Amino acid sequence: MKNKFVILLFLCSTYLGCNSIPVKSEPSEFSGFVIDENNKPLENVVIKILSSDISEITTVTNQSGMFVFSEIKTGDLNVLAYKEGYTKYDEKIEFYNRDKILCIQICSADLVLDNIEKAVLIKDFENARKQLNSIYCNDSKNLKWVLNEYKKVIGEKKNENKKNL
């Protein structure tokens, strides 16, 4: 009877021990693709990943919108994707399954600006400002100018709305 109890205790502790400790595997390939709002692949999107094991590594999507990182350790990764004139993607993901392929969708500034105009019309200024801030703009002077003009309009409309209340 005592032997059966010891065996049962051993099996339970082994089972519980296996389930409570995440299984880490060897470094493997981490890949995915980036599409736009029309589900078309996007080329030249900058993809950065950050983890506790590495400071930062970067790649760029190919013609098919694909990206690949090799020798990535499993664990939590912060994934950033951006391209001039599109929304930014910044998400923390769990990378434990090497068969998982990440699909990232980012939207063109044109679509976002249309959505901002709709949000302003229904007086949803917080949503309009949030969408405006989601657009990545680093090099384009014209886009910077347009975004600044939209910020001014949103601010003015918000102030008008406050006065009318």
XYZ file of C-alpha atoms in Angstrom:
165
model
C 0.000 0.000 0.000
C 2.823 2.369 0.929
C 4.573 1.672 -2.403
C 1.392 2.472 -4.348
C 1.097 5.794 -2.483
C 4.744 6.703 -3.252
C 4.273 5.826 -6.938
C 1.044 7.847 -7.108
C 2.745 10.809 -5.420
C 5.663 10.584 -7.868
C 3.332 10.480 -10.883
C 1.285 13.438 -9.636
C 4.347 15.562 -8.950
C 5.818 14.677 -12.343
C 2.544 15.534 -14.102
C 2.112 18.813 -12.237
C 5.750 19.725 -12.710
C 5.530 19.227 -16.474
C 2.419 21.353 -16.782
C 3.605 24.240 -14.654
C 6.930 24.832 -16.397
C 6.747 26.289 -19.920
C 8.612 24.127 -22.391
C 11.401 26.084 -24.025
C 12.682 24.884 -27.346
C 15.774 25.604 -29.367
C 15.883 28.886 -31.256
C 13.806 28.670 -34.412
C 12.445 30.622 -37.323
C 9.868 33.350 -36.705
C 8.034 34.477 -39.808
C 4.964 36.251 -41.059
C 3.566 38.594 -43.615
C 2.124 42.091 -43.813
C -0.994 43.061 -45.745
C -2.919 46.289 -46.279
C -6.614 46.986 -45.728
C -7.400 45.298 -49.065
C -5.499 42.134 -48.026
C -2.756 42.895 -50.548
C 0.866 42.141 -49.552
C 2.998 45.131 -48.576
C 6.626 45.361 -49.606
C 9.355 47.243 -47.685
C 7.588 47.262 -44.328
C 10.125 47.511 -41.503
C 9.702 44.707 -38.955
C 11.485 44.912 -35.598
C 11.389 42.403 -32.800
C 12.486 42.957 -29.249
C 12.788 40.374 -26.506
C 14.522 40.010 -23.190
C 17.254 37.912 -24.850
C 18.085 40.330 -27.666
C 18.102 44.078 -27.816
C 16.526 44.547 -31.251
C 16.673 42.933 -34.662
C 15.200 44.305 -37.863
C 14.232 43.084 -41.298
C 12.075 44.294 -44.191
C 9.228 42.537 -45.994
C 9.817 41.238 -49.512
C 7.585 41.677 -52.615
C 5.130 39.145 -51.186
C 4.914 40.951 -47.851
C 6.842 38.117 -46.137
C 9.461 38.457 -43.427
C 11.634 35.862 -41.685
C 13.822 35.964 -38.608
C 16.006 32.964 -37.870
C 17.430 31.758 -34.572
C 14.773 33.435 -32.422
C 14.370 32.053 -28.908
C 10.881 31.242 -27.719
C 9.170 33.582 -25.282
C 7.447 36.948 -25.332
C 8.341 39.183 -28.255
C 7.417 42.777 -28.928
C 6.767 43.072 -32.663
C 6.775 46.436 -34.419
C 5.842 46.985 -38.076
C 5.773 50.303 -39.868
C 5.911 51.880 -43.289
C 5.686 55.521 -44.255
C 2.056 56.484 -44.861
C 0.538 53.468 -43.080
C -0.614 52.723 -39.561
C 1.891 51.363 -37.067
C 1.668 47.873 -35.577
C 3.063 47.362 -32.065
C 2.032 44.189 -30.258
C 3.451 41.841 -27.672
C 3.090 38.210 -28.749
C 3.936 34.837 -27.257
C 6.315 32.923 -29.520
C 6.254 29.314 -28.360
C 4.984 27.543 -31.464
C 7.472 27.510 -34.313
C 4.690 26.602 -36.769
C 2.867 29.863 -36.051
C 3.009 32.489 -38.808
C 2.131 36.048 -37.828
C -0.228 38.035 -40.071
C -0.026 41.799 -39.622
C -2.501 44.158 -41.234
C -1.701 47.839 -41.485
C -3.872 50.457 -43.178
C -3.030 53.234 -45.605
C -3.106 56.838 -44.441
C -5.850 57.531 -47.010
C -8.210 55.045 -45.352
C -7.374 56.337 -41.879
C -7.910 59.957 -42.938
C -11.324 59.012 -44.341
C -12.165 57.368 -41.002
C -10.946 60.451 -39.145
C -13.269 62.667 -41.182
C -16.194 60.378 -40.318
C -15.233 60.442 -36.632
C -15.075 64.261 -36.641
C -18.512 64.461 -38.298
C -20.046 62.434 -35.466
C -17.983 64.426 -32.936
C -15.871 61.465 -31.812
C -12.746 63.580 -31.389
C -10.858 61.154 -29.150
C -11.173 58.392 -31.730
C -10.155 60.816 -34.495
C -7.024 61.868 -32.582
C -6.164 58.250 -31.761
C -6.442 57.238 -35.416
C -4.390 60.242 -36.470
C -1.613 59.236 -34.075
C -1.612 55.669 -35.462
C -0.164 56.798 -38.816
C 3.596 56.372 -39.183
C 5.236 59.447 -40.633
C 8.968 59.939 -40.506
C 10.309 61.267 -43.811
C 7.397 62.615 -45.820
C 7.094 66.379 -45.400
C 3.785 66.405 -47.271
C 2.280 63.757 -45.017
C 3.567 65.566 -41.915
C 1.898 68.738 -43.147
C -1.410 66.909 -43.796
C -1.330 65.263 -40.358
C -0.624 68.600 -38.651
C -3.519 70.212 -40.533
C -5.816 67.388 -39.414
C -4.657 67.889 -35.820
C -5.567 71.569 -36.069
C -9.005 70.811 -37.533
C -9.734 68.195 -34.862
C -8.704 70.660 -32.148
C -10.855 73.427 -33.634
C -13.898 71.161 -34.040
C -13.465 69.889 -30.496
C -13.371 73.472 -29.160
C -16.457 74.404 -31.218
C -18.287 71.422 -29.804
C -17.414 72.448 -26.236
C -18.695 76.003 -26.870
C -21.991 74.692 -28.258
C -22.648 72.503 -25.213
